[in-house]
Coordinates of C-alpha atoms in Angstrom, one line a residue:
M228 CA 97.4 36.3 85.1
T229 CA 99.3 33.3 86.1
T230 CA 101.5 31.1 83.7
W231 CA 100.5 27.4 82.8
T232 CA 102.8 24.7 83.0
D233 CA 103.4 23.2 79.5
R234 CA 103.1 19.7 80.1
T235 CA 104.1 18.7 76.5
G236 CA 107.1 21.0 76.8
N237 CA 109.8 18.5 75.7
R238 CA 108.2 18.9 72.1
P239 CA 109.2 22.2 70.8
L240 CA 106.5 24.3 69.4
A241 CA 106.9 24.8 65.8
L242 CA 108.6 28.2 64.8
T243 CA 110.1 28.8 68.4
A244 CA 112.9 26.2 68.8
S245 CA 116.3 27.8 69.3
S246 CA 117.7 28.4 65.9
G247 CA 121.5 28.6 66.9
I248 CA 121.6 31.9 65.1
D249 CA 123.0 35.1 66.8
R250 CA 121.0 38.0 65.1
A251 CA 124.1 40.1 65.7
A252 CA 122.2 43.4 65.5
H253 CA 125.1 45.4 66.3
H254 CA 126.5 44.6 62.6
R255 CA 123.3 46.0 61.1
L256 CA 124.6 49.9 60.7
D257 CA 127.9 48.6 60.0
E258 CA 128.4 48.7 56.2
A259 CA 132.2 47.8 56.2
W260 CA 131.4 44.7 58.2
L261 CA 128.3 43.8 56.1
A262 CA 130.4 44.1 52.9
A263 CA 133.2 41.8 54.4
A264 CA 130.7 39.2 55.5
W265 CA 128.6 39.2 52.1
S266 CA 131.9 38.4 50.1
H267 CA 133.3 36.0 52.6
P268 CA 133.4 32.3 50.9
T269 CA 131.4 30.7 53.9
T270 CA 128.5 33.0 53.6
R271 CA 125.2 31.2 52.8
V272 CA 122.4 33.2 51.0
F273 CA 118.8 32.1 49.9
V274 CA 116.0 34.1 48.2
V275 CA 112.6 34.8 49.8
S276 CA 109.4 35.7 47.4
G277 CA 106.1 36.2 48.6
G278 CA 106.5 34.2 51.9
Q279 CA 108.2 31.3 50.2
V280 CA 111.4 29.9 49.8
L281 CA 113.2 27.0 48.0
I282 CA 113.5 23.6 50.0
D283 CA 115.0 20.4 49.1
E284 CA 115.1 16.7 50.4
T285 CA 118.6 15.5 51.0
P286 CA 119.8 11.8 50.4
D287 CA 119.4 10.9 54.4
G288 CA 115.7 12.0 54.0
T289 CA 115.8 15.4 55.7
T290 CA 114.7 18.6 54.4
E291 CA 116.7 21.6 54.2
L292 CA 116.6 25.6 53.1
V293 CA 118.1 25.7 49.8
T294 CA 121.0 28.1 50.2
T295 CA 124.1 29.2 48.2
P296 CA 127.4 31.0 48.3
S297 CA 127.0 34.6 48.0
F298 CA 129.1 34.7 44.5
E299 CA 126.4 32.4 43.0
A300 CA 123.4 34.5 44.4
P301 CA 121.0 36.7 42.2
L302 CA 122.3 40.2 42.2
T303 CA 120.2 42.6 44.3
E304 CA 121.7 45.4 46.5
A305 CA 118.6 47.2 48.0
H306 CA 116.6 44.1 49.2
R307 CA 119.5 42.2 51.0
Y308 CA 118.8 41.4 54.5
F309 CA 121.4 40.3 57.0
L310 CA 119.9 37.4 59.4
G311 CA 122.8 36.7 61.5
T312 CA 125.9 34.4 62.0
D313 CA 126.1 31.0 63.6
D314 CA 128.5 29.5 66.1
D315 CA 130.9 28.7 63.6
G316 CA 130.9 32.5 62.1
V317 CA 128.7 31.6 59.1
S318 CA 127.0 34.5 58.0
Y319 CA 123.3 34.3 56.4
F320 CA 121.5 36.7 54.1
A321 CA 118.2 36.7 52.5
L322 CA 117.4 38.4 49.2
Q323 CA 113.9 39.6 48.3
K324 CA 113.1 38.9 44.9
D325 CA 110.1 38.9 42.6
S326 CA 110.1 35.4 42.2
L327 CA 112.3 32.2 43.4
P328 CA 115.2 31.1 41.1
G329 CA 115.0 27.9 38.9
R330 CA 117.0 25.1 39.9
M331 CA 118.8 23.0 37.3
D332 CA 118.6 19.8 39.1
Q333 CA 114.7 20.2 39.2
S334 CA 114.8 18.6 42.8
A335 CA 114.2 21.8 44.8
R336 CA 110.6 23.2 45.3
P337 CA 108.9 26.2 46.9
A338 CA 107.2 26.3 49.9
G339 CA 105.7 28.5 52.7
L340 CA 106.0 28.5 56.5
R341 CA 103.3 26.4 57.1
E342 CA 104.5 23.2 55.2
A343 CA 108.2 24.1 55.7
G344 CA 108.1 24.9 59.4
L345 CA 107.2 21.1 60.2
L346 CA 109.9 20.0 57.9
L347 CA 113.0 22.3 58.2
S348 CA 115.8 22.0 61.3
P349 CA 115.3 24.4 63.9
R350 CA 118.3 26.6 62.2
D351 CA 116.6 26.8 58.8
T352 CA 113.0 27.2 60.2
G353 CA 114.7 30.3 62.2
L354 CA 116.1 32.0 59.4
M355 CA 113.0 31.3 57.2
V356 CA 110.8 33.1 60.0
H357 CA 113.1 35.8 60.1
A358 CA 113.2 36.6 56.3
V359 CA 109.6 35.7 55.8
A360 CA 108.7 38.6 58.4
L361 CA 111.1 41.1 57.1
E362 CA 109.5 40.5 53.5
N363 CA 106.1 40.9 54.4
W364 CA 107.0 44.2 56.2
Q365 CA 109.0 45.8 53.4
R366 CA 106.6 45.0 50.8
L367 CA 103.8 46.4 52.7
H368 CA 105.7 49.5 54.2
R369 CA 107.4 51.3 51.4
F370 CA 106.2 55.0 52.0
C371 CA 106.5 57.2 55.2
S372 CA 103.5 57.1 57.4
R373 CA 104.4 60.7 58.4
C374 CA 104.8 62.6 55.0
G375 CA 104.1 59.9 52.3
E376 CA 107.4 60.0 50.8
R377 CA 109.1 56.6 49.6
T378 CA 111.5 55.3 52.2
V379 CA 115.0 53.7 51.6
I380 CA 116.0 50.5 53.5
A381 CA 118.8 50.6 56.1
A382 CA 120.1 48.7 58.8
A383 CA 120.5 45.4 56.6
G384 CA 116.8 45.2 56.2
H385 CA 115.7 46.3 59.7
I386 CA 114.7 49.8 59.0
R387 CA 113.1 52.0 56.6
R388 CA 114.2 55.7 56.6
C389 CA 112.6 58.7 55.0
P390 CA 114.7 60.8 53.0
A391 CA 112.3 63.5 53.3
C392 CA 111.4 64.0 56.8
G393 CA 114.0 61.6 58.6
A394 CA 111.7 59.3 60.1
E395 CA 112.6 55.9 60.9
H396 CA 110.5 52.9 60.4
Y397 CA 110.5 49.6 62.1
P398 CA 109.3 46.1 61.4
R399 CA 105.7 45.8 62.5
T400 CA 104.7 43.0 65.0
D401 CA 100.9 42.7 65.7
P402 CA 100.1 41.0 69.0
A403 CA 97.3 38.7 69.0
V404 CA 95.7 36.4 71.7
I405 CA 94.6 32.8 71.0
M406 CA 93.2 31.0 73.8
L407 CA 91.6 27.6 74.6
V408 CA 88.6 28.3 76.8
T409 CA 87.2 25.6 79.2
D410 CA 84.2 25.7 81.4
D411 CA 83.4 24.1 85.0
E412 CA 82.7 20.6 83.4
D413 CA 86.3 21.1 81.7
R414 CA 84.7 21.1 78.2
A415 CA 86.8 22.9 75.7
L416 CA 85.3 25.8 73.5
L417 CA 86.0 25.4 69.9
G418 CA 84.7 27.5 67.1
R419 CA 84.8 27.5 63.3
Q420 CA 85.4 30.7 61.3
V421 CA 82.9 31.6 58.5
H422 CA 85.6 31.0 55.7
W423 CA 86.9 27.6 57.1
P424 CA 85.6 24.3 55.5
E425 CA 83.0 22.3 57.2
G426 CA 84.2 20.6 60.0
R427 CA 87.4 22.7 60.7
F428 CA 87.3 23.6 64.6
S429 CA 90.0 25.5 66.6
T430 CA 90.7 27.7 69.2
L431 CA 89.6 31.3 69.4
A432 CA 92.0 34.0 68.6
G433 CA 91.9 37.9 67.8
F434 CA 94.3 41.0 67.8
V435 CA 94.9 43.1 70.9
E436 CA 93.5 46.5 70.6
P437 CA 95.3 49.9 71.4
G438 CA 95.3 50.4 75.2
E439 CA 94.0 47.2 76.0
S440 CA 96.1 44.4 78.3
I441 CA 96.3 41.1 76.6
E442 CA 94.0 39.8 79.3
Q443 CA 91.4 42.1 78.6
S444 CA 91.9 41.2 74.8
V445 CA 91.4 37.4 75.7
R446 CA 87.9 38.2 77.6
R447 CA 86.7 40.7 75.0
E448 CA 87.6 38.3 72.0
V449 CA 85.7 35.3 73.6
L450 CA 82.5 37.5 74.5
E451 CA 82.4 39.0 70.8
E452 CA 83.0 36.0 69.1
A453 CA 81.3 33.3 70.9
G454 CA 79.1 35.1 73.8
V455 CA 80.8 33.5 76.2
T456 CA 82.3 35.2 79.4
V457 CA 85.9 34.6 80.7
G458 CA 87.5 35.0 84.3
D459 CA 90.9 33.5 84.8
V460 CA 93.6 33.7 82.1
E461 CA 96.5 31.8 82.2
Y462 CA 99.5 32.3 79.6
V463 CA 101.2 29.4 78.1
A464 CA 103.2 30.5 75.3
S465 CA 104.0 32.6 72.2
Q466 CA 104.6 31.9 68.6
P467 CA 105.9 34.1 65.9
W468 CA 103.3 33.9 62.9
P469 CA 104.3 36.2 60.1
F470 CA 101.2 35.9 58.1
P471 CA 101.9 38.6 57.6
S472 CA 103.2 40.0 61.1
S473 CA 101.6 38.6 64.0
L474 CA 102.9 37.3 67.4
M475 CA 100.5 34.9 68.6
L476 CA 100.3 34.8 72.4
G477 CA 98.7 31.6 73.8
F478 CA 96.5 31.4 76.9
M479 CA 94.5 28.8 78.9
A480 CA 91.1 30.7 79.8
R481 CA 88.3 29.5 82.5
A482 CA 84.8 30.3 81.3
T483 CA 82.4 31.7 83.6
S484 CA 79.2 31.3 81.8
S485 CA 78.6 28.3 79.1
E486 CA 75.7 29.6 76.9
I487 CA 77.4 30.2 73.4
D488 CA 76.2 33.2 70.8
V489 CA 78.5 33.4 68.1
D490 CA 78.7 36.8 66.2
G491 CA 78.0 35.5 62.9
E492 CA 80.7 37.7 61.3
E493 CA 84.2 36.0 62.3
I494 CA 82.7 32.7 64.1
H495 CA 80.1 30.6 61.9
E496 CA 79.8 27.9 64.8
A497 CA 81.2 27.3 68.1
R498 CA 80.8 24.2 70.4
W499 CA 81.7 22.8 73.9
F500 CA 83.6 19.6 73.5
S501 CA 84.3 16.8 76.2
R502 CA 87.5 15.0 75.4
E503 CA 85.4 12.0 74.7
D504 CA 83.3 14.3 72.2
L505 CA 86.5 15.5 70.6
R506 CA 87.8 12.0 70.3
A507 CA 84.8 10.6 68.5
A508 CA 84.5 13.7 66.2
F509 CA 88.2 13.1 65.2
E510 CA 87.6 9.5 64.6
S511 CA 84.4 9.8 62.5
G512 CA 85.7 12.8 60.4
E513 CA 83.0 15.4 62.0
V514 CA 85.9 17.5 63.2
L515 CA 89.2 18.2 61.6
P516 CA 92.2 19.0 64.0
P517 CA 94.2 22.1 63.3
Y518 CA 97.6 22.0 61.7
G519 CA 100.2 20.8 64.0
I520 CA 102.3 24.0 63.1
S521 CA 99.9 26.3 64.9
I522 CA 99.9 27.2 68.6
A523 CA 96.1 26.4 68.4
A524 CA 97.1 22.6 68.1
R525 CA 99.4 22.8 71.3
L526 CA 96.7 24.5 73.5
I527 CA 94.3 22.1 72.5
E528 CA 96.7 19.0 73.2
L529 CA 97.4 20.4 76.5
W530 CA 93.9 20.1 77.6
Y531 CA 93.3 16.9 75.5
G532 CA 96.2 15.3 77.1
K533 CA 97.9 13.8 73.8
P534 CA 98.7 14.7 70.2
L535 CA 96.2 15.6 68.0
P536 CA 95.5 13.1 64.9
T537 CA 97.7 14.2 62.0
R538 CA 95.6 15.8 59.3
P539 CA 95.8 14.1 55.9
G540 CA 96.4 16.3 52.5
P541 CA 98.2 19.3 51.5
V542 CA 98.7 22.2 53.8
A543 CA 96.3 25.2 53.2

């Protein structure tokens, strides 16, 4: 496997820009330090619920994550997650609640990562990605996989311990490959999943299986989903994708065959596109580009040579 040179590297990939937050993992087991950080007047806190947070538009037209001092935060002891500190020594915590708090000014609104990831600053996006990933894991892994006992939260939200057998469980991340496949004519292979609306095409993707290298996964997924064989595989970039717990590993791949045979279970339709084909399909509305937050858009742009059209309407 070789590494692809990202010619659009001056534009940060959504959810991956440096947040300026030190996760300070060495403090997660220091209960005295965490208590002092929580009670410090500069500490900032926000609530995460169902993968959403509150965001707000500022007078200067930017969008920010709604945070409060810890003394104004909703009460919760068990589901309080330490996210790190910034260069000024400000500590950040997320609180997992069953619902987001109301806002008296009525200007803030709930948003998920697909929307907020394109609006927030790198700092706020980094905090949100961390919090959403922890919340997803905490909600789905409440019981010990060894003995079935209910586990308890430790390490400021980054470990669940079993009081019965002593097992420690850590946040899960599922590696997934996502790839733009091109052929000898430099056409790109794009597919439409069975549950996607008409016209929505994107790159192929799938999860890495146990005992499988990422290169093997790229080749297997493309063959299974589209019936196309792949030779060279070149790594591009990765992107955290906590929906609920994936890490997307992006690749450019070169096909060694061109006949398409979709599986019909995951992929309903797949087509080869030249750049002119894709441009015309965008202009006519026949093809809808993927949302800019996804690494899929970056992979297509690397081949296409310029940014993709902006998709109108709400983020699904």
